[in-house]
């Protein structure tokens, strides 16, 4: 069950009570071998939320994205999308048709004078693909170039929800800053993102989900607010444990009398 922890960060400008639920997860469990990555997790994604997903490597971040995007069903439980919802998913690997060109992938093969008339398309191409010729076949691109093409394609597809797994890989500092601004200005702002770039998470996210030990804990605010709230939770838990141990010592002392 996802547990929400408040922080001292200001609440995001939209009213959560008015936002439509887009994706809902009920008691989802997913295992891998002998490990349980998600154990009876229940959570929801509402319109307008920008959620950063954090956790240690191997704890289930990508698995959570997979069940949210319906690319992998949970072993038990249920995942539902609102009717007609379009979800764009940037995987850690792409599945381009080998003979496709960059132009085919990002602008459906349209000529420059057609796609360049759209300001958003022009911004994405100019910032992500400055060194990639649009008529090159994707099979001839480097891993970093393919990654940029995949990111450009998902940004331009007009999805209601974006789910991005490590979008900042292979990007330099200037492009990461551009991407943060671009995502913040999208008309359809709903976003889930896994990233090891803490600045990026703090710049774009309204909420943080921490995946650990089969559970997902939700925190309001960006990455900095999450760090502060998590530290407070750890402090409170340590105090509770200290009191529990002290009580046990007193009970043992009483039993020995």
Coordinates of N, CA and C in Angstrom, one line a residue:
X1 N 0.9 -1.2 0.0 CA 0.0 0.0 0.0 C 0.9 1.2 0.0
X2 N 0.7 2.1 -0.9 CA 1.5 3.4 -0.9 C 1.1 4.2 0.3
X3 N 2.1 4.7 1.0 CA 1.8 5.6 2.1 C 2.3 7.0 1.8
X4 N 1.5 8.0 2.0 CA 1.9 9.3 1.7 C 2.5 10.0 2.9
X5 N 3.6 10.7 2.7 CA 4.3 11.5 3.8 C 4.3 12.9 3.4
X6 N 3.8 13.8 4.2 CA 3.8 15.2 3.9 C 5.2 15.8 4.2
X7 N 5.5 16.9 3.6 CA 6.7 17.6 3.8 C 6.4 19.1 4.0
X8 N 7.5 19.9 4.3 CA 7.3 21.3 4.5 C 7.3 22.1 3.2
X9 N 7.5 21.4 2.1 CA 7.5 22.1 0.8 C 6.1 22.6 0.5
X10 N 6.0 23.7 -0.3 CA 4.7 24.2 -0.7 C 4.0 23.3 -1.5
X11 N 2.6 23.2 -1.4 CA 1.8 22.4 -2.2 C 1.8 22.9 -3.6
X12 N 1.8 22.0 -4.6 CA 1.8 22.4 -6.0 C 0.6 23.2 -6.3
X13 N 0.6 24.1 -7.4 CA -0.4 25.0 -7.6 C -1.8 24.5 -7.9
X14 N -1.9 23.2 -8.4 CA -3.2 22.7 -8.7 C -3.8 22.1 -7.5
X15 N -5.1 22.0 -7.4 CA -5.8 21.4 -6.3 C -6.0 19.9 -6.6
X16 N -5.4 19.1 -5.7 CA -5.4 17.6 -6.0 C -6.8 17.1 -5.9
X17 N -7.7 17.7 -5.2 CA -9.1 17.2 -5.1 C -9.8 17.3 -6.4
X18 N -9.4 18.2 -7.3 CA -10.1 18.4 -8.6 C -9.5 17.6 -9.7
X19 N -8.4 16.9 -9.5 CA -7.7 16.2 -10.6 C -8.3 14.8 -10.8
X20 N -8.4 14.5 -12.1 CA -9.0 13.2 -12.4 C -8.0 12.1 -12.2
X21 N -8.4 10.9 -11.8 CA -7.5 9.8 -11.7 C -7.4 9.1 -13.0
X22 N -6.1 8.9 -13.4 CA -5.8 8.4 -14.8 C -5.4 7.0 -14.7
X23 N -4.6 6.6 -13.8 CA -4.1 5.2 -13.6 C -4.3 4.8 -12.2
X24 N -4.8 3.6 -12.0 CA -5.0 3.1 -10.6 C -4.5 1.7 -10.5
X25 N -3.7 1.5 -9.4 CA -3.1 0.2 -9.1 C -3.7 -0.3 -7.8
X26 N -4.2 -1.6 -7.8 CA -4.9 -2.1 -6.6 C -4.2 -3.4 -6.2
X27 N -3.6 -3.4 -5.1 CA -3.0 -4.6 -4.5 C -2.1 -5.4 -5.4
X28 N -1.2 -4.7 -6.1 CA -0.4 -5.3 -7.2 C 0.9 -6.0 -6.5
X29 N 1.1 -7.2 -6.9 CA 2.3 -8.0 -6.4 C 3.0 -8.5 -7.7
X30 N 4.4 -8.3 -7.6 CA 5.2 -8.7 -8.7 C 6.5 -9.3 -8.1
X31 N 6.8 -10.5 -8.6 CA 8.0 -11.2 -8.1 C 9.0 -11.4 -9.3
X32 N 10.2 -11.6 -8.9 CA 11.3 -11.9 -9.9 C 12.2 -13.0 -9.3
X33 N 12.0 -14.2 -9.8 CA 12.7 -15.3 -9.1 C 12.2 -15.5 -7.7
X34 N 13.1 -15.5 -6.8 CA 12.7 -15.7 -5.4 C 12.4 -14.4 -4.7
X35 N 12.6 -13.2 -5.4 CA 12.4 -11.9 -4.8 C 11.0 -11.4 -5.1
X36 N 10.4 -10.7 -4.1 CA 9.2 -10.0 -4.3 C 9.5 -8.5 -4.5
X37 N 9.3 -7.9 -5.7 CA 9.7 -6.6 -6.0 C 8.6 -5.6 -5.5
X38 N 7.3 -6.0 -5.7 CA 6.2 -5.2 -5.3 C 5.3 -6.1 -4.6
X39 N 4.8 -5.7 -3.4 CA 4.1 -6.6 -2.5 C 2.8 -5.9 -2.1
X40 N 1.7 -6.2 -2.9 CA 0.4 -5.7 -2.5 C 0.3 -4.2 -2.6
X41 N 1.0 -3.6 -3.6 CA 1.0 -2.1 -3.7 C -0.3 -1.6 -4.3
X42 N -0.8 -0.5 -3.7 CA -2.0 0.2 -4.2 C -1.6 1.7 -4.3
X43 N -1.9 2.3 -5.4 CA -1.6 3.7 -5.6 C -2.3 4.2 -6.9
X44 N -2.2 5.5 -7.1 CA -2.9 6.1 -8.2 C -2.1 7.2 -8.8
X45 N -2.3 7.5 -10.1 CA -1.7 8.6 -10.8 C -2.8 9.5 -11.2
X46 N -2.8 10.8 -10.7 CA -3.8 11.8 -11.1 C -3.3 12.7 -12.1
X47 N -4.3 13.3 -12.9 CA -4.0 14.3 -13.9 C -3.2 15.4 -13.3
X48 N -2.1 15.8 -14.0 CA -1.3 16.9 -13.6 C -0.1 16.6 -12.6
X49 N -0.1 15.4 -12.1 CA 1.0 15.0 -11.2 C 2.3 14.8 -12.0
X50 N 3.4 15.2 -11.4 CA 4.7 14.9 -12.0 C 5.5 14.1 -10.9
X51 N 5.6 12.8 -11.1 CA 6.1 11.9 -10.0 C 7.5 11.4 -10.3
X52 N 8.4 11.6 -9.5 CA 9.7 11.1 -9.6 C 9.8 9.7 -8.8
X53 N 10.3 8.7 -9.4 CA 10.4 7.4 -8.8 C 11.8 7.1 -8.4
X54 N 12.1 6.9 -7.2 CA 13.5 6.7 -6.7 C 13.5 5.4 -5.9
X55 N 14.8 4.9 -5.7 CA 15.0 3.7 -5.0 C 16.3 3.1 -5.4
X56 N 16.8 2.1 -4.7 CA 18.1 1.5 -5.0 C 17.9 0.7 -6.3
X57 N 19.0 0.5 -7.0 CA 19.0 -0.4 -8.2 C 18.5 -1.8 -7.8
X58 N 17.6 -2.3 -8.6 CA 17.1 -3.7 -8.3 C 15.9 -3.7 -7.4
X59 N 15.4 -2.6 -6.9 CA 14.3 -2.6 -5.9 C 13.0 -2.5 -6.6
X60 N 12.9 -2.4 -7.9 CA 11.6 -2.5 -8.6 C 11.1 -1.2 -9.2
X61 N 12.0 -0.2 -9.5 CA 11.5 1.0 -10.1 C 11.0 0.8 -11.5
X62 N 11.8 0.1 -12.3 CA 11.4 -0.2 -13.7 C 10.2 -1.1 -13.7
X63 N 10.1 -2.1 -12.8 CA 9.0 -3.0 -12.7 C 7.7 -2.2 -12.4
X64 N 7.8 -1.2 -11.6 CA 6.6 -0.3 -11.3 C 6.2 0.4 -12.5
X65 N 7.1 1.0 -13.3 CA 6.8 1.6 -14.5 C 6.1 0.7 -15.5
X66 N 6.6 -0.6 -15.6 CA 6.1 -1.5 -16.5 C 4.6 -1.8 -16.2
X67 N 4.3 -2.0 -14.9 CA 2.9 -2.3 -14.6 C 2.0 -1.1 -14.8
X68 N 2.5 0.1 -14.5 CA 1.7 1.3 -14.7 C 1.4 1.6 -16.2
X69 N 2.3 1.2 -17.1 CA 2.1 1.4 -18.5 C 1.5 0.2 -19.2
X70 N 1.1 -0.9 -18.4 CA 0.5 -2.1 -18.9 C 1.4 -2.8 -19.9
X71 N 2.7 -2.7 -19.8 CA 3.6 -3.5 -20.6 C 4.0 -4.8 -19.9
X72 N 3.6 -4.8 -18.7 CA 3.8 -6.1 -17.9 C 2.7 -6.2 -16.9
X73 N 1.9 -7.3 -16.9 CA 0.9 -7.4 -15.9 C 1.4 -7.8 -14.5
X74 N 0.8 -7.4 -13.4 CA 1.3 -7.9 -12.1 C 0.9 -9.3 -12.0
X75 N 1.7 -10.0 -11.1 CA 1.4 -11.4 -10.8 C 0.0 -11.6 -10.1
X76 N -0.4 -10.6 -9.3 CA -1.7 -10.5 -8.8 C -2.0 -9.1 -8.6
X77 N -3.3 -8.8 -8.4 CA -3.8 -7.4 -8.3 C -4.3 -6.9 -9.6
X78 N -4.6 -5.6 -9.7 CA -5.2 -5.0 -10.9 C -4.7 -3.6 -11.2
X79 N -4.5 -3.3 -12.5 CA -4.1 -2.0 -12.9 C -5.1 -1.5 -13.9
X80 N -5.7 -0.4 -13.8 CA -6.7 0.2 -14.7 C -6.3 1.6 -15.2
X81 N -6.6 1.8 -16.4 CA -6.4 3.1 -17.0 C -7.8 3.8 -17.3
X82 N -7.9 5.1 -17.2 CA -9.1 5.7 -17.6 C -9.3 5.5 -19.1
X83 N -10.6 5.5 -19.5 CA -10.9 5.1 -20.9 C -10.2 6.1 -21.9
X84 N -9.6 5.5 -22.9 CA -9.0 6.4 -24.0 C -7.6 7.0 -23.6
X85 N -7.1 6.6 -22.5 CA -5.8 7.2 -22.1 C -4.7 6.8 -23.0
X86 N -3.9 7.8 -23.4 CA -2.7 7.5 -24.2 C -1.4 7.7 -23.3
X87 N -0.6 6.6 -23.2 CA 0.6 6.6 -22.4 C 1.8 6.4 -23.2
X88 N 2.7 7.3 -23.1 CA 4.0 7.2 -23.8 C 5.1 6.7 -22.9
X89 N 5.8 5.7 -23.3 CA 6.8 5.0 -22.4 C 8.2 5.0 -23.0
X90 N 9.1 5.7 -22.4 CA 10.5 5.7 -22.8 C 11.2 4.6 -22.1
X91 N 11.4 3.4 -22.8 CA 12.1 2.3 -22.2 C 13.6 2.6 -22.1
X92 N 14.3 1.7 -21.4 CA 15.8 1.8 -21.4 C 16.4 1.2 -22.6
X93 N 15.6 0.5 -23.4 CA 16.0 0.0 -24.8 C 14.9 0.4 -25.8
X94 N 15.3 0.6 -27.0 CA 14.3 1.0 -28.0 C 14.0 -0.2 -28.9
X95 N 12.9 -0.1 -29.7 CA 12.5 -1.2 -30.6 C 12.2 -0.6 -32.0
X96 N 13.1 0.3 -32.5 CA 13.0 0.9 -33.8 C 13.0 -0.2 -34.9
X97 N 12.3 0.1 -36.0 CA 12.4 -0.7 -37.2 C 13.8 -0.4 -37.8
X98 N 14.6 -1.4 -38.1 CA 16.0 -1.2 -38.5 C 16.2 -0.2 -39.7
X99 N 15.3 -0.3 -40.7 CA 15.5 0.5 -41.9 C 14.8 1.9 -41.7
X100 N 14.2 2.2 -40.6 CA 13.6 3.5 -40.4 C 14.6 4.6 -40.3
X101 N 14.3 5.8 -40.8 CA 15.2 6.9 -40.6 C 14.7 7.7 -39.3
X102 N 15.6 8.6 -38.9 CA 15.2 9.5 -37.8 C 14.0 10.3 -38.1
X103 N 13.9 10.7 -39.3 CA 12.7 11.5 -39.7 C 11.4 10.6 -39.6
X104 N 11.5 9.4 -40.0 CA 10.4 8.5 -39.9 C 9.9 8.3 -38.4
X105 N 10.9 8.2 -37.6 CA 10.6 8.0 -36.1 C 10.0 9.2 -35.5
X106 N 10.5 10.3 -35.7 CA 10.1 11.5 -34.9 C 9.0 12.4 -35.5
X107 N 9.0 12.4 -36.9 CA 8.0 13.3 -37.5 C 7.2 12.6 -38.6
X108 N 7.1 11.2 -38.6 CA 6.4 10.4 -39.5 C 6.8 10.7 -41.0
X109 N 8.1 11.0 -41.2 CA 8.7 11.2 -42.5 C 8.4 12.5 -43.1
X110 N 7.8 13.5 -42.4 CA 7.4 14.7 -43.0 C 8.6 15.6 -43.4
X111 N 8.5 16.4 -44.4 CA 9.6 17.2 -44.9 C 9.8 18.3 -43.9
X112 N 11.0 18.9 -44.0 CA 11.4 19.9 -43.0 C 10.5 21.1 -43.0
X113 N 10.0 21.6 -44.1 CA 9.2 22.8 -44.1 C 7.8 22.5 -43.5
X114 N 7.5 21.3 -43.3 CA 6.2 21.0 -42.7 C 6.3 20.9 -41.2
X115 N 7.2 20.1 -40.7 CA 7.3 19.9 -39.3 C 7.9 21.2 -38.6
X116 N 8.8 21.9 -39.3 CA 9.4 23.1 -38.7 C 8.4 24.2 -38.4
X117 N 7.2 24.1 -39.0 CA 6.2 25.1 -38.7 C 5.6 25.0 -37.3
X118 N 5.9 23.9 -36.7 CA 5.4 23.6 -35.3 C 6.5 24.0 -34.3
X119 N 6.2 24.9 -33.4 CA 7.2 25.4 -32.5 C 7.7 24.3 -31.5
X120 N 6.8 23.4 -31.0 CA 7.3 22.4 -30.1 C 8.2 21.4 -30.8
X121 N 7.8 21.0 -32.0 CA 8.6 20.0 -32.8 C 10.0 20.6 -33.1
X122 N 10.0 21.9 -33.4 CA 11.2 22.6 -33.8 C 12.2 22.6 -32.5
X123 N 11.6 22.9 -31.4 CA 12.4 23.0 -30.1 C 13.0 21.7 -29.8
X124 N 12.2 20.6 -29.9 CA 12.7 19.3 -29.6 C 13.8 18.9 -30.5
X125 N 13.6 19.1 -31.8 CA 14.6 18.7 -32.8 C 15.9 19.5 -32.5
X126 N 15.8 20.8 -32.4 CA 16.9 21.7 -32.2 C 17.7 21.4 -30.9
X127 N 17.1 20.9 -29.9 CA 17.8 20.7 -28.6 C 18.2 19.3 -28.4
X128 N 17.5 18.3 -29.0 CA 17.9 16.9 -28.8 C 18.7 16.3 -29.9
X129 N 18.5 16.9 -31.1 CA 19.0 16.2 -32.3 C 19.9 17.1 -33.2
X130 N 20.6 18.0 -32.5 CA 21.4 19.0 -33.3 C 22.5 18.3 -34.1
X131 N 23.0 17.2 -33.7 CA 24.1 16.6 -34.4 C 23.7 15.3 -35.0
X132 N 22.4 15.1 -35.2 CA 21.9 13.9 -35.9 C 21.1 14.2 -37.1
X133 N 21.6 13.8 -38.3 CA 20.9 14.0 -39.5 C 19.6 13.3 -39.6
X134 N 18.5 13.9 -39.9 CA 17.2 13.3 -39.9 C 17.0 12.2 -40.9
X135 N 17.8 12.2 -41.9 CA 17.7 11.1 -43.0 C 18.6 9.9 -42.7
X136 N 19.3 9.9 -41.6 CA 20.1 8.7 -41.3 C 19.2 7.6 -40.8
X137 N 19.5 6.4 -41.1 CA 18.8 5.2 -40.6 C 19.2 5.0 -39.1
X138 N 18.2 4.7 -38.3 CA 18.4 4.6 -36.9 C 19.4 3.4 -36.6
X139 N 19.4 2.5 -37.5 CA 20.3 1.3 -37.2 C 21.8 1.7 -37.3
X140 N 22.1 2.9 -37.9 CA 23.5 3.4 -38.0 C 23.9 4.4 -36.9
X141 N 23.0 4.6 -35.9 CA 23.2 5.6 -34.9 C 23.9 4.9 -33.7
X142 N 24.7 5.7 -32.9 CA 25.3 5.2 -31.7 C 24.2 5.0 -30.6
X143 N 24.5 4.4 -29.5 CA 23.6 4.2 -28.4 C 23.0 5.5 -27.9
X144 N 23.9 6.5 -27.7 CA 23.4 7.8 -27.2 C 22.5 8.5 -28.2
X145 N 22.8 8.4 -29.5 CA 22.0 9.0 -30.5 C 20.6 8.4 -30.6
X146 N 20.6 7.0 -30.5 CA 19.3 6.3 -30.5 C 18.5 6.7 -29.3
X147 N 19.1 6.9 -28.2 CA 18.4 7.3 -27.0 C 17.8 8.7 -27.1
X148 N 18.5 9.6 -27.7 CA 17.9 10.9 -28.0 C 16.8 10.9 -28.9
X149 N 16.9 10.0 -30.0 CA 15.8 9.9 -30.9 C 14.6 9.3 -30.2
X150 N 14.7 8.3 -29.4 CA 13.6 7.7 -28.7 C 12.9 8.7 -27.8
X151 N 13.7 9.6 -27.1 CA 13.2 10.6 -26.2 C 12.4 11.6 -27.1
X152 N 13.0 12.1 -28.2 CA 12.3 13.0 -29.0 C 11.0 12.5 -29.5
X153 N 11.0 11.2 -29.9 CA 9.8 10.6 -30.5 C 8.6 10.6 -29.4
X154 N 9.0 10.2 -28.2 CA 7.9 10.1 -27.2 C 7.4 11.5 -26.8
X155 N 8.3 12.5 -26.8 CA 7.9 13.8 -26.4 C 7.0 14.4 -27.5
X156 N 7.1 14.0 -28.7 CA 6.3 14.6 -29.8 C 5.1 13.9 -30.2
X157 N 4.8 12.7 -29.5 CA 3.7 11.9 -29.9 C 2.4 12.3 -29.3
X158 N 2.3 13.3 -28.4 CA 1.1 13.9 -28.0 C 0.3 13.0 -26.9
X159 N 1.1 12.3 -26.1 CA 0.4 11.4 -25.2 C -0.2 12.2 -24.0
X160 N -1.2 11.6 -23.3 CA -1.7 12.1 -22.1 C -0.8 12.0 -20.9
X161 N -0.1 10.9 -20.9 CA 0.8 10.6 -19.8 C 2.2 10.2 -20.4
X162 N 3.2 10.8 -19.8 CA 4.6 10.3 -20.2 C 5.2 9.5 -19.0
X163 N 5.8 8.4 -19.4 CA 6.5 7.6 -18.4 C 8.0 7.4 -18.9
X164 N 8.9 8.0 -18.2 CA 10.3 8.1 -18.8 C 11.2 7.4 -17.8
X165 N 11.9 6.4 -18.3 CA 12.9 5.6 -17.6 C 14.3 6.1 -17.9
X166 N 14.9 6.9 -17.0 CA 16.2 7.5 -17.2 C 16.4 8.3 -18.5
X167 N 15.5 9.4 -18.6 CA 15.6 10.2 -19.8 C 16.8 11.1 -19.9
X168 N 17.5 11.3 -18.8 CA 18.7 12.2 -18.8 C 20.0 11.5 -19.2
X169 N 19.9 10.1 -19.4 CA 21.1 9.4 -19.8 C 21.6 9.9 -21.2
X170 N 22.8 10.1 -21.4 CA 23.4 10.6 -22.6 C 23.1 12.0 -22.9
X171 N 22.6 12.8 -22.0 CA 22.4 14.2 -22.2 C 23.4 15.1 -21.4
X172 N 23.8 16.2 -22.0 CA 24.7 17.1 -21.2 C 23.9 18.0 -20.4
X173 N 24.6 18.8 -19.6 CA 23.9 19.7 -18.6 C 22.9 20.6 -19.2
X174 N 23.3 21.2 -20.3 CA 22.4 22.2 -21.0 C 21.2 21.6 -21.5
X175 N 21.3 20.4 -22.1 CA 20.1 19.7 -22.6 C 19.2 19.2 -21.5
X176 N 19.8 18.8 -20.4 CA 19.0 18.4 -19.2 C 18.2 19.6 -18.7
X177 N 18.8 20.7 -18.7 CA 18.1 21.9 -18.2 C 16.9 22.3 -19.2
X178 N 17.2 22.1 -20.5 CA 16.1 22.4 -21.5 C 15.0 21.4 -21.3
X179 N 15.3 20.1 -21.1 CA 14.3 19.1 -20.9 C 13.4 19.3 -19.7
X180 N 14.0 19.8 -18.6 CA 13.3 20.1 -17.4 C 12.3 21.2 -17.7
X181 N 12.7 22.3 -18.4 CA 11.8 23.3 -18.8 C 10.7 22.9 -19.8
X182 N 11.1 22.1 -20.7 CA 10.1 21.6 -21.7 C 9.0 20.8 -21.0
X183 N 9.4 19.9 -20.1 CA 8.4 19.0 -19.5 C 7.5 19.9 -18.6
X184 N 8.0 20.9 -18.0 CA 7.2 21.8 -17.1 C 6.2 22.6 -17.9
X185 N 6.5 22.8 -19.2 CA 5.6 23.6 -20.0 C 4.6 22.8 -20.8
X186 N 4.7 21.5 -20.7 CA 3.8 20.7 -21.5 C 2.3 20.9 -21.2
X187 N 1.4 20.9 -22.2 CA 0.0 21.0 -21.9 C -0.5 19.9 -21.1
X188 N -0.2 18.6 -21.5 CA -0.5 17.5 -20.7 C 0.7 17.2 -19.8
X189 N 0.6 17.6 -18.5 CA 1.8 17.6 -17.7 C 2.0 16.3 -16.9
X190 N 1.1 15.4 -17.0 CA 1.2 14.2 -16.2 C 2.4 13.4 -16.6
X191 N 3.3 13.1 -15.6 CA 4.6 12.5 -15.9 C 5.0 11.6 -14.7
X192 N 5.6 10.4 -15.1 CA 6.3 9.6 -14.1 C 7.7 9.5 -14.7
X193 N 8.7 9.6 -13.8 CA 10.1 9.6 -14.3 C 11.0 9.0 -13.3
X194 N 11.9 8.1 -13.8 CA 13.0 7.5 -13.0 C 14.3 8.2 -13.5
X195 N 15.0 8.8 -12.6 CA 16.3 9.4 -13.0 C 17.2 9.4 -11.8
X196 N 18.5 9.3 -12.0 CA 19.5 9.4 -11.0 C 20.0 10.9 -10.8
X197 N 19.4 11.8 -11.7 CA 19.8 13.2 -11.6 C 18.9 13.9 -10.6
X198 N 19.5 14.2 -9.5 CA 18.7 14.8 -8.4 C 18.2 16.2 -8.7
X199 N 19.1 16.9 -9.4 CA 18.7 18.3 -9.8 C 17.4 18.2 -10.7
X200 N 17.5 17.3 -11.6 CA 16.4 17.2 -12.6 C 15.1 16.8 -11.8
X201 N 15.1 15.8 -10.9 CA 14.0 15.4 -10.2 C 13.4 16.6 -9.4
X202 N 14.3 17.4 -8.8 CA 13.9 18.5 -7.9 C 13.2 19.6 -8.8
X203 N 13.7 19.7 -10.0 CA 13.3 20.8 -10.9 C 11.9 20.5 -11.5
X204 N 11.5 19.2 -11.7 CA 10.3 18.9 -12.4 C 9.2 18.3 -11.6
X205 N 9.5 17.7 -10.5 CA 8.6 16.8 -9.8 C 7.7 17.5 -8.8
X206 N 6.5 17.1 -8.7 CA 5.6 17.6 -7.6 C 5.4 16.6 -6.5
X207 N 5.9 15.3 -6.8 CA 5.8 14.2 -5.8 C 7.0 13.3 -6.1
X208 N 7.3 12.6 -5.0 CA 8.4 11.5 -5.1 C 7.8 10.2 -4.6
X209 N 8.0 9.1 -5.4 CA 7.6 7.8 -4.9 C 8.9 7.0 -4.6
X210 N 9.1 6.5 -3.4 CA 10.3 5.7 -3.1 C 9.9 4.2 -3.1
X211 N 10.5 3.5 -3.9 CA 10.3 2.0 -4.0 C 11.3 1.3 -3.2
X212 N 10.9 0.5 -2.2 CA 11.8 -0.2 -1.3 C 11.1 -1.3 -0.6
X213 N 11.8 -2.4 -0.5 CA 11.3 -3.5 0.3 C 9.9 -4.0 -0.1
X214 N 9.5 -3.9 -1.4 CA 8.2 -4.3 -1.9 C 7.1 -3.3 -1.7
X215 N 7.4 -2.2 -1.2 CA 6.4 -1.1 -0.9 C 6.8 0.1 -1.7
X216 N 5.8 1.0 -1.8 CA 6.0 2.3 -2.4 C 5.5 3.4 -1.5
X217 N 6.4 4.3 -1.0 CA 6.1 5.4 -0.1 C 6.0 6.7 -1.0
X218 N 4.9 7.4 -0.8 CA 4.7 8.7 -1.5 C 5.0 9.9 -0.7
X219 N 5.7 10.8 -1.2 CA 6.1 12.1 -0.6 C 5.7 13.3 -1.4
X220 N 5.1 14.3 -0.8 CA 4.8 15.5 -1.6 C 6.0 16.4 -1.7
X221 N 6.1 17.0 -2.9 CA 7.2 17.9 -3.1 C 8.3 17.3 -4.0
X222 N 9.3 18.1 -4.3 CA 10.4 17.6 -5.2 C 11.4 16.8 -4.4
X223 N 12.6 16.6 -5.0 CA 13.6 15.7 -4.4 C 14.1 16.2 -3.1
X224 N 14.4 17.5 -3.0 CA 14.9 18.1 -1.7 C 13.9 17.9 -0.6
X225 N 12.6 18.1 -0.9 CA 11.6 17.9 0.1 C 11.5 16.5 0.5
X226 N 11.7 15.6 -0.4 CA 11.7 14.1 -0.1 C 12.8 13.8 0.8
X227 N 14.0 14.3 0.6 CA 15.1 14.0 1.4 C 14.9 14.4 2.9
X228 N 14.3 15.6 3.0 CA 14.0 16.2 4.3 C 13.0 15.3 5.0
X229 N 11.9 15.0 4.3 CA 10.8 14.2 4.9 C 11.3 12.8 5.3
X230 N 12.1 12.2 4.4 CA 12.6 10.9 4.7 C 13.5 10.9 5.9
X231 N 14.3 11.9 6.1 CA 15.2 12.0 7.2 C 14.4 12.1 8.5
X232 N 13.3 12.9 8.4 CA 12.4 13.1 9.6 C 11.7 11.7 9.9
X233 N 11.3 11.0 8.9 CA 10.7 9.7 9.1 C 11.7 8.7 9.8
X234 N 12.9 8.8 9.3 CA 13.9 7.9 9.9 C 14.2 8.3 11.4
X235 N 14.2 9.6 11.6 CA 14.4 10.1 13.0 C 13.3 9.6 13.9
X236 N 12.1 9.7 13.5 CA 10.9 9.3 14.3 C 11.0 7.8 14.5
X237 N 11.3 7.0 13.4 CA 11.3 5.6 13.5 C 12.4 5.1 14.5
X238 N 13.6 5.8 14.5 CA 14.6 5.5 15.4 C 14.2 5.8 16.9
X239 N 13.5 6.9 17.1 CA 13.0 7.2 18.4 C 12.0 6.1 18.9
X240 N 11.1 5.7 18.0 CA 10.1 4.7 18.3 C 10.8 3.4 18.7
X241 N 11.8 3.0 17.9 CA 12.6 1.8 18.2 C 13.3 1.8 19.5
X242 N 13.9 3.0 19.8 CA 14.6 3.2 21.1 C 13.6 3.0 22.2
X243 N 12.4 3.6 22.1 CA 11.4 3.4 23.2 C 11.0 2.0 23.3
X244 N 10.8 1.3 22.2 CA 10.4 -0.1 22.2 C 11.5 -1.0 22.9
X245 N 12.8 -0.7 22.6 CA 13.8 -1.5 23.3 C 13.9 -1.2 24.8
X246 N 13.7 0.1 25.1 CA 13.7 0.5 26.5 C 12.5 -0.2 27.3
X247 N 11.4 -0.3 26.6 CA 10.2 -1.0 27.3 C 10.5 -2.5 27.5
X248 N 11.2 -3.1 26.5 CA 11.5 -4.5 26.6 C 12.5 -4.7 27.8
X249 N 13.5 -3.8 27.9 CA 14.4 -4.0 29.0 C 13.7 -3.9 30.3
X250 N 12.8 -2.9 30.4 CA 12.0 -2.8 31.7 C 11.2 -4.0 32.0
X251 N 10.6 -4.6 30.9 CA 9.7 -5.8 31.1 C 10.6 -7.0 31.6
X252 N 11.8 -7.1 30.9 CA 12.7 -8.2 31.3 C 13.2 -8.0 32.8
X253 N 13.5 -6.8 33.1 CA 13.9 -6.5 34.5 C 12.8 -6.9 35.5
X254 N 11.6 -6.6 35.1 CA 10.4 -6.9 36.0 C 10.3 -8.4 36.1
X255 N 10.4 -9.1 35.0 CA 10.3 -10.6 35.0 C 11.4 -11.3 35.9
X256 N 12.6 -10.7 36.0 CA 13.7 -11.3 36.7 C 13.6 -11.0 38.2
X257 N 12.7 -10.1 38.6 CA 12.5 -9.8 40.1 C 11.9 -11.0 40.8

